[in-house]
PDB file of N, CA and C in Angstrom:
ATOM      1  N   UNK A 688     152.805 -80.473 -14.876  1.00 79.00           N
ATOM      2  CA  UNK A 688     152.229 -79.656 -16.320  1.00 79.00           C
ATOM      3  C   UNK A 688     151.091 -80.794 -16.946  1.00 79.00           C
ATOM      4  N   UNK A 689     150.525 -80.285 -17.403  1.00 86.00           N
ATOM      5  CA  UNK A 689     149.294 -80.652 -18.167  1.00 86.00           C
ATOM      6  C   UNK A 689     149.778 -80.617 -19.945  1.00 86.00           C
ATOM      7  N   UNK A 690     149.777 -81.740 -21.076  1.00 89.00           N
ATOM      8  CA  UNK A 690     150.132 -81.641 -22.259  1.00 89.00           C
ATOM      9  C   UNK A 690     149.277 -80.093 -22.909  1.00 89.00           C
ATOM     10  N   UNK A 691     148.578 -79.417 -22.582  1.00 86.00           N
ATOM     11  CA  UNK A 691     147.827 -78.477 -23.212  1.00 86.00           C
ATOM     12  C   UNK A 691     148.487 -77.353 -22.346  1.00 86.00           C
ATOM     13  N   UNK A 692     149.003 -77.247 -21.339  1.00 86.00           N
ATOM     14  CA  UNK A 692     149.790 -75.928 -21.008  1.00 86.00           C
ATOM     15  C   UNK A 692     151.235 -76.171 -21.700  1.00 86.00           C
ATOM     16  N   UNK A 693     151.561 -77.497 -21.695  1.00 91.00           N
ATOM     17  CA  UNK A 693     153.088 -77.739 -22.065  1.00 91.00           C
ATOM     18  C   UNK A 693     153.114 -77.101 -23.863  1.00 91.00           C
ATOM     19  N   UNK A 694     152.040 -77.368 -24.523  1.00 91.00           N
ATOM     20  CA  UNK A 694     151.911 -77.010 -26.003  1.00 91.00           C
ATOM     21  C   UNK A 694     151.937 -75.342 -26.082  1.00 91.00           C
ATOM     22  N   UNK A 695     150.812 -74.734 -24.962  1.00 88.00           N
ATOM     23  CA  UNK A 695     151.249 -73.443 -25.608  1.00 88.00           C
ATOM     24  C   UNK A 695     152.411 -72.449 -24.310  1.00 88.00           C
ATOM     25  N   UNK A 696     152.868 -73.168 -23.355  1.00 91.00           N
ATOM     26  CA  UNK A 696     153.878 -72.747 -23.405  1.00 91.00           C
ATOM     27  C   UNK A 696     155.096 -73.064 -24.288  1.00 91.00           C
ATOM     28  N   UNK A 697     155.368 -74.117 -24.599  1.00 93.00           N
ATOM     29  CA  UNK A 697     156.490 -74.395 -26.043  1.00 93.00           C
ATOM     30  C   UNK A 697     155.738 -73.204 -27.144  1.00 93.00           C
ATOM     31  N   UNK A 698     154.936 -73.203 -27.269  1.00 93.00           N
ATOM     32  CA  UNK A 698     154.276 -72.707 -28.667  1.00 93.00           C
ATOM     33  C   UNK A 698     155.022 -70.810 -28.277  1.00 93.00           C
ATOM     34  N   UNK A 699     154.603 -70.467 -27.016  1.00 93.00           N
ATOM     35  CA  UNK A 699     154.910 -69.324 -26.422  1.00 93.00           C
ATOM     36  C   UNK A 699     156.782 -68.950 -26.639  1.00 93.00           C
ATOM     37  N   UNK A 700     157.615 -70.044 -26.366  1.00 94.00           N
ATOM     38  CA  UNK A 700     158.833 -69.986 -26.054  1.00 94.00           C
ATOM     39  C   UNK A 700     159.580 -69.870 -27.898  1.00 94.00           C
ATOM     40  N   UNK A 701     158.699 -70.396 -28.509  1.00 94.00           N
ATOM     41  CA  UNK A 701     158.980 -71.173 -29.859  1.00 94.00           C
ATOM     42  C   UNK A 701     158.983 -69.475 -30.579  1.00 94.00           C
ATOM     43  N   UNK A 702     158.035 -68.865 -30.050  1.00 92.00           N
ATOM     44  CA  UNK A 702     157.877 -67.420 -30.745  1.00 92.00           C
ATOM     45  C   UNK A 702     158.730 -66.537 -30.294  1.00 92.00           C
ATOM     46  N   UNK A 703     159.305 -66.745 -28.983  1.00 94.00           N
ATOM     47  CA  UNK A 703     160.009 -65.380 -27.945  1.00 94.00           C
ATOM     48  C   UNK A 703     161.303 -65.642 -28.602  1.00 94.00           C
ATOM     49  N   UNK A 704     161.891 -67.583 -28.797  1.00 94.00           N
ATOM     50  CA  UNK A 704     162.890 -67.483 -29.790  1.00 94.00           C
ATOM     51  C   UNK A 704     163.233 -66.907 -31.182  1.00 94.00           C
ATOM     52  N   UNK A 705     162.016 -67.408 -31.719  1.00 92.00           N
ATOM     53  CA  UNK A 705     162.392 -66.802 -33.113  1.00 92.00           C
ATOM     54  C   UNK A 705     162.437 -65.582 -33.165  1.00 92.00           C
ATOM     55  N   UNK A 706     161.863 -64.100 -32.339  1.00 89.00           N
ATOM     56  CA  UNK A 706     161.942 -62.876 -32.067  1.00 89.00           C
ATOM     57  C   UNK A 706     163.302 -62.542 -31.782  1.00 89.00           C
ATOM     58  N   UNK A 707     163.937 -63.667 -31.081  1.00 91.00           N
ATOM     59  CA  UNK A 707     165.508 -63.184 -30.239  1.00 91.00           C
ATOM     60  C   UNK A 707     166.647 -63.742 -31.370  1.00 91.00           C
ATOM     61  N   UNK A 708     166.244 -64.663 -32.214  1.00 89.00           N
ATOM     62  CA  UNK A 708     167.617 -65.663 -32.617  1.00 89.00           C
ATOM     63  C   UNK A 708     166.974 -65.029 -34.169  1.00 89.00           C
ATOM     64  N   UNK A 709     166.015 -65.044 -34.625  1.00 81.00           N
ATOM     65  CA  UNK A 709     165.881 -64.780 -36.110  1.00 81.00           C
ATOM     66  C   UNK A 709     165.432 -63.253 -36.497  1.00 81.00           C
ATOM     67  N   UNK A 710     166.577 -62.395 -36.291  1.00 79.00           N
ATOM     68  CA  UNK A 710     166.042 -61.112 -36.351  1.00 79.00           C
ATOM     69  C   UNK A 710     166.631 -60.720 -37.920  1.00 79.00           C
ATOM     70  N   UNK A 711     165.843 -60.729 -39.041  1.00 86.00           N
ATOM     71  CA  UNK A 711     166.652 -60.212 -40.399  1.00 86.00           C
ATOM     72  C   UNK A 711     165.569 -59.465 -40.895  1.00 86.00           C
ATOM     73  N   UNK A 712     164.459 -60.225 -40.970  1.00 88.00           N
ATOM     74  CA  UNK A 712     163.645 -58.567 -41.379  1.00 88.00           C
ATOM     75  C   UNK A 712     162.344 -58.387 -40.824  1.00 88.00           C
ATOM     76  N   UNK A 713     161.744 -57.076 -40.656  1.00 88.00           N
ATOM     77  CA  UNK A 713     160.661 -56.911 -39.732  1.00 88.00           C
ATOM     78  C   UNK A 713     159.558 -57.589 -39.864  1.00 88.00           C
ATOM     79  N   UNK A 714     159.054 -58.322 -41.068  1.00 89.00           N
ATOM     80  CA  UNK A 714     158.148 -59.219 -40.895  1.00 89.00           C
ATOM     81  C   UNK A 714     158.259 -60.438 -40.304  1.00 89.00           C
ATOM     82  N   UNK A 715     159.291 -61.064 -39.967  1.00 91.00           N
ATOM     83  CA  UNK A 715     159.527 -61.919 -39.799  1.00 91.00           C
ATOM     84  C   UNK A 715     159.285 -61.657 -38.128  1.00 91.00           C
ATOM     85  N   UNK A 716     160.033 -60.574 -37.603  1.00 90.00           N
ATOM     86  CA  UNK A 716     159.578 -59.912 -36.077  1.00 90.00           C
ATOM     87  C   UNK A 716     158.381 -59.776 -35.820  1.00 90.00           C
ATOM     88  N   UNK A 717     157.065 -59.427 -37.098  1.00 91.00           N
ATOM     89  CA  UNK A 717     156.034 -59.404 -36.601  1.00 91.00           C
ATOM     90  C   UNK A 717     154.922 -60.688 -36.498  1.00 91.00           C
ATOM     91  N   UNK A 718     155.694 -61.489 -37.419  1.00 92.00           N
ATOM     92  CA  UNK A 718     154.868 -62.745 -37.075  1.00 92.00           C
ATOM     93  C   UNK A 718     155.415 -63.574 -36.014  1.00 92.00           C
ATOM     94  N   UNK A 719     156.440 -63.465 -35.404  1.00 93.00           N
ATOM     95  CA  UNK A 719     156.636 -64.310 -34.175  1.00 93.00           C
ATOM     96  C   UNK A 719     155.622 -63.150 -32.926  1.00 93.00           C
ATOM     97  N   UNK A 720     156.027 -61.925 -33.268  1.00 92.00           N
ATOM     98  CA  UNK A 720     154.953 -61.695 -32.123  1.00 92.00           C
ATOM     99  C   UNK A 720     153.307 -61.803 -32.048  1.00 92.00           C
ATOM    100  N   UNK A 721     152.862 -61.743 -33.159  1.00 93.00           N
ATOM    101  CA  UNK A 721     151.577 -62.343 -33.420  1.00 93.00           C
ATOM    102  C   UNK A 721     151.349 -63.798 -32.902  1.00 93.00           C
ATOM    103  N   UNK A 722     152.371 -64.811 -33.259  1.00 92.00           N
ATOM    104  CA  UNK A 722     152.157 -66.041 -32.659  1.00 92.00           C
ATOM    105  C   UNK A 722     152.557 -66.116 -31.180  1.00 92.00           C
ATOM    106  N   UNK A 723     153.366 -65.275 -30.656  1.00 94.00           N
ATOM    107  CA  UNK A 723     153.124 -65.162 -29.215  1.00 94.00           C
ATOM    108  C   UNK A 723     151.734 -64.655 -28.168  1.00 94.00           C
ATOM    109  N   UNK A 724     151.160 -63.670 -29.088  1.00 94.00           N
ATOM    110  CA  UNK A 724     149.887 -63.163 -28.614  1.00 94.00           C
ATOM    111  C   UNK A 724     148.610 -64.293 -28.915  1.00 94.00           C
ATOM    112  N   UNK A 725     149.007 -65.296 -29.942  1.00 93.00           N
ATOM    113  CA  UNK A 725     148.065 -65.962 -30.019  1.00 93.00           C
ATOM    114  C   UNK A 725     147.879 -66.936 -29.064  1.00 93.00           C
ATOM    115  N   UNK A 726     149.422 -67.542 -29.100  1.00 94.00           N
ATOM    116  CA  UNK A 726     149.519 -68.798 -27.597  1.00 94.00           C
ATOM    117  C   UNK A 726     148.777 -68.134 -26.622  1.00 94.00           C
ATOM    118  N   UNK A 727     149.257 -66.666 -26.153  1.00 92.00           N
ATOM    119  CA  UNK A 727     148.887 -65.939 -24.745  1.00 92.00           C
ATOM    120  C   UNK A 727     147.704 -66.149 -24.999  1.00 92.00           C
ATOM    121  N   UNK A 728     146.575 -65.967 -26.086  1.00 92.00           N
ATOM    122  CA  UNK A 728     145.267 -65.527 -25.971  1.00 92.00           C
ATOM    123  C   UNK A 728     144.823 -66.692 -25.723  1.00 92.00           C
ATOM    124  N   UNK A 729     144.999 -68.176 -26.324  1.00 91.00           N
ATOM    125  CA  UNK A 729     144.263 -69.549 -26.119  1.00 91.00           C
ATOM    126  C   UNK A 729     144.534 -69.893 -25.041  1.00 91.00           C
ATOM    127  N   UNK A 730     145.936 -69.475 -24.323  1.00 91.00           N
ATOM    128  CA  UNK A 730     145.847 -70.433 -22.964  1.00 91.00           C
ATOM    129  C   UNK A 730     145.209 -69.408 -22.077  1.00 91.00           C
ATOM    130  N   UNK A 731     144.737 -68.039 -22.323  1.00 90.00           N
ATOM    131  CA  UNK A 731     144.003 -67.223 -21.131  1.00 90.00           C
ATOM    132  C   UNK A 731     142.906 -67.907 -21.229  1.00 90.00           C
ATOM    133  N   UNK A 732     142.190 -68.038 -22.404  1.00 89.00           N
ATOM    134  CA  UNK A 732     140.690 -68.537 -22.769  1.00 89.00           C
ATOM    135  C   UNK A 732     140.510 -69.887 -22.137  1.00 89.00           C
ATOM    136  N   UNK A 733     141.374 -70.422 -22.560  1.00 88.00           N
ATOM    137  CA  UNK A 733     141.272 -72.057 -21.580  1.00 88.00           C
ATOM    138  C   UNK A 733     141.507 -71.513 -20.299  1.00 88.00           C
ATOM    139  N   UNK A 734     141.879 -71.280 -19.430  1.00 88.00           N
ATOM    140  CA  UNK A 734     142.456 -71.070 -18.182  1.00 88.00           C
ATOM    141  C   UNK A 734     140.860 -70.583 -17.335  1.00 88.00           C
ATOM    142  N   UNK A 735     140.552 -69.414 -18.403  1.00 88.00           N
ATOM    143  CA  UNK A 735     139.130 -68.961 -17.794  1.00 88.00           C
ATOM    144  C   UNK A 735     137.834 -69.978 -18.120  1.00 88.00           C
ATOM    145  N   UNK A 736     138.001 -70.985 -19.116  1.00 86.00           N
ATOM    146  CA  UNK A 736     137.158 -71.792 -18.955  1.00 86.00           C
ATOM    147  C   UNK A 736     137.246 -73.319 -17.927  1.00 86.00           C
ATOM    148  N   UNK A 737     138.614 -73.467 -17.718  1.00 87.00           N
ATOM    149  CA  UNK A 737     138.905 -74.256 -16.509  1.00 87.00           C
ATOM    150  C   UNK A 737     138.583 -73.673 -15.017  1.00 87.00           C
ATOM    151  N   UNK A 738     138.641 -72.119 -14.880  1.00 86.00           N
ATOM    152  CA  UNK A 738     138.024 -71.853 -13.579  1.00 86.00           C
ATOM    153  C   UNK A 738     136.444 -71.069 -13.485  1.00 86.00           C
ATOM    154  N   UNK A 739     135.781 -71.382 -14.527  1.00 84.00           N
ATOM    155  CA  UNK A 739     134.570 -71.203 -14.197  1.00 84.00           C
ATOM    156  C   UNK A 739     134.357 -70.489 -13.548  1.00 84.00           C
ATOM    157  N   UNK A 740     134.791 -69.142 -13.809  1.00 79.00           N
ATOM    158  CA  UNK A 740     134.560 -67.985 -13.015  1.00 79.00           C
ATOM    159  C   UNK A 740     134.490 -66.824 -14.567  1.00 79.00           C
ATOM    160  N   UNK A 741     133.067 -66.091 -13.884  1.00 77.00           N
ATOM    161  CA  UNK A 741     132.702 -65.126 -14.885  1.00 77.00           C
ATOM    162  C   UNK A 741     133.540 -64.179 -15.037  1.00 77.00           C
ATOM    163  N   UNK A 742     134.370 -63.230 -13.946  1.00 80.00           N
ATOM    164  CA  UNK A 742     134.902 -62.431 -13.335  1.00 80.00           C
ATOM    165  C   UNK A 742     136.438 -62.514 -14.449  1.00 80.00           C
ATOM    166  N   UNK A 743     136.680 -63.368 -14.737  1.00 80.00           N
ATOM    167  CA  UNK A 743     138.046 -63.451 -16.025  1.00 80.00           C
ATOM    168  C   UNK A 743     137.317 -63.818 -17.401  1.00 80.00           C
ATOM    169  N   UNK A 744     136.606 -63.351 -17.557  1.00 82.00           N
ATOM    170  CA  UNK A 744     136.161 -64.015 -18.943  1.00 82.00           C
ATOM    171  C   UNK A 744     136.571 -62.736 -20.099  1.00 82.00           C
ATOM    172  N   UNK A 745     136.133 -61.668 -19.369  1.00 86.00           N
ATOM    173  CA  UNK A 745     136.687 -60.001 -20.162  1.00 86.00           C
ATOM    174  C   UNK A 745     138.556 -60.133 -20.948  1.00 86.00           C
ATOM    175  N   UNK A 746     139.168 -60.777 -19.859  1.00 87.00           N
ATOM    176  CA  UNK A 746     140.263 -61.055 -20.175  1.00 87.00           C
ATOM    177  C   UNK A 746     140.794 -61.399 -21.228  1.00 87.00           C
ATOM    178  N   UNK A 747     140.450 -62.443 -22.171  1.00 88.00           N
ATOM    179  CA  UNK A 747     140.933 -62.700 -23.496  1.00 88.00           C
ATOM    180  C   UNK A 747     140.308 -61.598 -24.457  1.00 88.00           C
ATOM    181  N   UNK A 748     139.691 -60.895 -24.145  1.00 90.00           N
ATOM    182  CA  UNK A 748     138.952 -60.602 -24.833  1.00 90.00           C
ATOM    183  C   UNK A 748     139.391 -58.714 -25.326  1.00 90.00           C
ATOM    184  N   UNK A 749     140.095 -58.413 -23.792  1.00 92.00           N
ATOM    185  CA  UNK A 749     140.896 -57.460 -23.836  1.00 92.00           C
ATOM    186  C   UNK A 749     142.178 -57.428 -24.438  1.00 92.00           C
ATOM    187  N   UNK A 750     143.085 -58.815 -24.243  1.00 91.00           N
ATOM    188  CA  UNK A 750     144.415 -59.231 -24.818  1.00 91.00           C
ATOM    189  C   UNK A 750     144.149 -59.584 -26.125  1.00 91.00           C
ATOM    190  N   UNK A 751     143.151 -59.598 -26.930  1.00 90.00           N
ATOM    191  CA  UNK A 751     142.678 -59.745 -28.271  1.00 90.00           C
ATOM    192  C   UNK A 751     142.643 -58.444 -28.825  1.00 90.00           C
ATOM    193  N   UNK A 752     142.001 -57.518 -28.226  1.00 93.00           N
ATOM    194  CA  UNK A 752     141.886 -55.744 -28.650  1.00 93.00           C
ATOM    195  C   UNK A 752     143.351 -55.783 -28.650  1.00 93.00           C
ATOM    196  N   UNK A 753     143.862 -55.434 -27.565  1.00 93.00           N
ATOM    197  CA  UNK A 753     145.448 -55.243 -27.552  1.00 93.00           C
ATOM    198  C   UNK A 753     146.564 -55.546 -28.848  1.00 93.00           C
ATOM    199  N   UNK A 754     145.967 -56.866 -28.631  1.00 93.00           N
ATOM    200  CA  UNK A 754     146.924 -57.851 -29.841  1.00 93.00           C
ATOM    201  C   UNK A 754     146.555 -57.279 -31.130  1.00 93.00           C
ATOM    202  N   UNK A 755     145.437 -56.843 -31.563  1.00 93.00           N
ATOM    203  CA  UNK A 755     144.564 -55.925 -32.719  1.00 93.00           C
ATOM    204  C   UNK A 755     145.449 -54.865 -33.206  1.00 93.00           C
ATOM    205  N   UNK A 756     145.645 -54.274 -31.968  1.00 94.00           N
ATOM    206  CA  UNK A 756     146.272 -52.778 -32.040  1.00 94.00           C
ATOM    207  C   UNK A 756     147.917 -52.873 -32.233  1.00 94.00           C
ATOM    208  N   UNK A 757     148.265 -53.855 -31.552  1.00 92.00           N
ATOM    209  CA  UNK A 757     149.736 -54.160 -31.938  1.00 92.00           C
ATOM    210  C   UNK A 757     150.146 -54.550 -33.122  1.00 92.00           C
ATOM    211  N   UNK A 758     149.293 -55.536 -34.012  1.00 92.00           N
ATOM    212  CA  UNK A 758     149.315 -55.972 -35.262  1.00 92.00           C
ATOM    213  C   UNK A 758     149.130 -54.695 -35.871  1.00 92.00           C
ATOM    214  N   UNK A 759     147.953 -53.573 -35.903  1.00 94.00           N
ATOM    215  CA  UNK A 759     148.098 -52.512 -36.645  1.00 94.00           C
ATOM    216  C   UNK A 759     149.519 -51.651 -36.757  1.00 94.00           C
ATOM    217  N   UNK A 760     149.464 -51.690 -35.182  1.00 94.00           N
ATOM    218  CA  UNK A 760     150.705 -50.739 -35.111  1.00 94.00           C
ATOM    219  C   UNK A 760     151.972 -51.093 -35.914  1.00 94.00           C
ATOM    220  N   UNK A 761     152.431 -52.411 -36.265  1.00 92.00           N
ATOM    221  CA  UNK A 761     153.050 -53.240 -36.716  1.00 92.00           C
ATOM    222  C   UNK A 761     153.368 -53.238 -38.098  1.00 92.00           C
ATOM    223  N   UNK A 762     152.165 -53.183 -38.813  1.00 93.00           N
ATOM    224  CA  UNK A 762     152.013 -53.236 -40.104  1.00 93.00           C
ATOM    225  C   UNK A 762     152.327 -51.660 -40.683  1.00 93.00           C
ATOM    226  N   UNK A 763     151.577 -50.707 -39.671  1.00 94.00           N
ATOM    227  CA  UNK A 763     152.102 -49.525 -40.192  1.00 94.00           C
ATOM    228  C   UNK A 763     153.531 -49.102 -40.648  1.00 94.00           C
ATOM    229  N   UNK A 764     154.389 -49.319 -39.203  1.00 90.00           N
ATOM    230  CA  UNK A 764     155.555 -49.156 -39.033  1.00 90.00           C
ATOM    231  C   UNK A 764     156.688 -50.145 -40.389  1.00 90.00           C
ATOM    232  N   UNK A 765     156.054 -51.265 -40.480  1.00 90.00           N
ATOM    233  CA  UNK A 765     156.217 -52.106 -41.708  1.00 90.00           C
ATOM    234  C   UNK A 765     156.082 -50.888 -43.505  1.00 90.00           C
ATOM    235  N   UNK A 766     155.226 -50.694 -43.439  1.00 93.00           N
ATOM    236  CA  UNK A 766     154.475 -49.908 -44.333  1.00 93.00           C
ATOM    237  C   UNK A 766     155.508 -48.822 -44.919  1.00 93.00           C
ATOM    238  N   UNK A 767     155.741 -48.096 -43.319  1.00 90.00           N
ATOM    239  CA  UNK A 767     156.566 -46.926 -43.085  1.00 90.00           C
ATOM    240  C   UNK A 767     158.202 -46.911 -44.136  1.00 90.00           C
ATOM    241  N   UNK A 768     158.682 -48.417 -43.345  1.00 87.00           N
ATOM    242  CA  UNK A 768     160.077 -48.663 -43.543  1.00 87.00           C
ATOM    243  C   UNK A 768     160.343 -49.021 -44.671  1.00 87.00           C
ATOM    244  N   UNK A 769     159.138 -49.832 -45.113  1.00 88.00           N
ATOM    245  CA  UNK A 769     159.514 -49.934 -46.477  1.00 88.00           C
ATOM    246  C   UNK A 769     159.301 -48.761 -47.923  1.00 88.00           C
ATOM    247  N   UNK A 770     158.648 -47.998 -47.699  1.00 90.00           N
ATOM    248  CA  UNK A 770     158.522 -46.938 -48.198  1.00 90.00           C
ATOM    249  C   UNK A 770     159.770 -45.985 -47.956  1.00 90.00           C
ATOM    250  N   UNK A 771     160.582 -46.136 -46.741  1.00 86.00           N
ATOM    251  CA  UNK A 771     161.715 -45.064 -46.876  1.00 86.00           C
ATOM    252  C   UNK A 771     162.544 -45.710 -46.955  1.00 86.00           C
ATOM    253  N   UNK A 772     163.337 -46.817 -46.447  1.00 84.00           N
ATOM    254  CA  UNK A 772     164.198 -47.731 -46.917  1.00 84.00           C
ATOM    255  C   UNK A 772     164.278 -48.477 -47.867  1.00 84.00           C
ATOM    256  N   UNK A 773     162.867 -48.691 -48.930  1.00 84.00           N
ATOM    257  CA  UNK A 773     163.107 -49.642 -49.728  1.00 84.00           C
ATOM    258  C   UNK A 773     162.985 -51.367 -49.307  1.00 84.00           C
ATOM    259  N   UNK A 774     163.096 -51.394 -48.326  1.00 84.00           N
ATOM    260  CA  UNK A 774     163.175 -53.036 -47.615  1.00 84.00           C
ATOM    261  C   UNK A 774     162.812 -52.825 -46.248  1.00 84.00           C
ATOM    262  N   UNK A 775     162.396 -54.404 -45.441  1.00 83.00           N
ATOM    263  CA  UNK A 775     162.300 -54.298 -44.653  1.00 83.00           C
ATOM    264  C   UNK A 775     163.315 -55.286 -43.503  1.00 83.00           C
ATOM    265  N   UNK A 776     164.557 -54.931 -44.147  1.00 85.00           N
ATOM    266  CA  UNK A 776     165.792 -55.691 -43.298  1.00 85.00           C
ATOM    267  C   UNK A 776     166.066 -54.807 -42.008  1.00 85.00           C
ATOM    268  N   UNK A 777     166.017 -55.706 -41.096  1.00 78.00           N
ATOM    269  CA  UNK A 777     166.286 -54.804 -39.587  1.00 78.00           C
ATOM    270  C   UNK A 777     167.736 -54.311 -39.702  1.00 78.00           C
ATOM    271  N   UNK A 778     168.921 -54.898 -40.445  1.00 77.00           N
ATOM    272  CA  UNK A 778     169.835 -54.724 -40.337  1.00 77.00           C
ATOM    273  C   UNK A 778     170.651 -53.377 -41.178  1.00 77.00           C
ATOM    274  N   UNK A 779     169.397 -52.921 -42.572  1.00 75.00           N
ATOM    275  CA  UNK A 779     169.467 -51.747 -42.503  1.00 75.00           C
ATOM    276  C   UNK A 779     169.345 -50.710 -42.030  1.00 75.00           C
ATOM    277  N   UNK A 780     168.426 -50.629 -41.206  1.00 72.00           N
ATOM    278  CA  UNK A 780     168.016 -49.293 -40.466  1.00 72.00           C
ATOM    279  C   UNK A 780     168.770 -49.247 -39.075  1.00 72.00           C
ATOM    280  N   UNK A 781     168.864 -47.689 -39.033  1.00 69.00           N
ATOM    281  CA  UNK A 781     169.728 -47.480 -38.043  1.00 69.00           C
ATOM    282  C   UNK A 781     168.612 -46.170 -37.343  1.00 69.00           C
ATOM    283  N   UNK A 782     168.794 -46.800 -35.764  1.00 63.00           N
ATOM    284  CA  UNK A 782     167.771 -46.263 -34.977  1.00 63.00           C
ATOM    285  C   UNK A 782     168.551 -44.447 -34.705  1.00 63.00           C
ATOM    286  N   UNK A 783     169.932 -44.009 -34.882  1.00 61.00           N
ATOM    287  CA  UNK A 783     170.318 -43.060 -34.365  1.00 61.00           C
ATOM    288  C   UNK A 783     169.987 -42.065 -35.657  1.00 61.00           C
ATOM    289  N   UNK A 784     169.707 -42.685 -37.082  1.00 62.00           N
ATOM    290  CA  UNK A 784     169.818 -42.066 -37.784  1.00 62.00           C
ATOM    291  C   UNK A 784     167.951 -41.854 -38.736  1.00 62.00           C
ATOM    292  N   UNK A 785     167.750 -40.572 -38.464  1.00 53.00           N
ATOM    293  CA  UNK A 785     166.499 -40.134 -38.413  1.00 53.00           C
ATOM    294  C   UNK A 785     166.160 -40.098 -40.189  1.00 53.00           C
TER     295      UNK A 785
END
């Protein structure tokens, strides 16, 4: 494993660990998701540059578009929960209570 592959794998795993273990606020969960998507985008971009293939050149842009949609949906959920519950703490939210 090259050092660049290790760096992007480690950054993805750190984002995943932050998402799994640090679940106090919705904003911190969204930031962990964005860090994971950023590491995937950079790794996929470098992978397409190393392959020198034009058939995979659209994949990073598609991932970036999906990441932007995910971020906008997450921020909309953050605003909605902050307005209804008054906070973004995940422990105060109950999925069974509408």
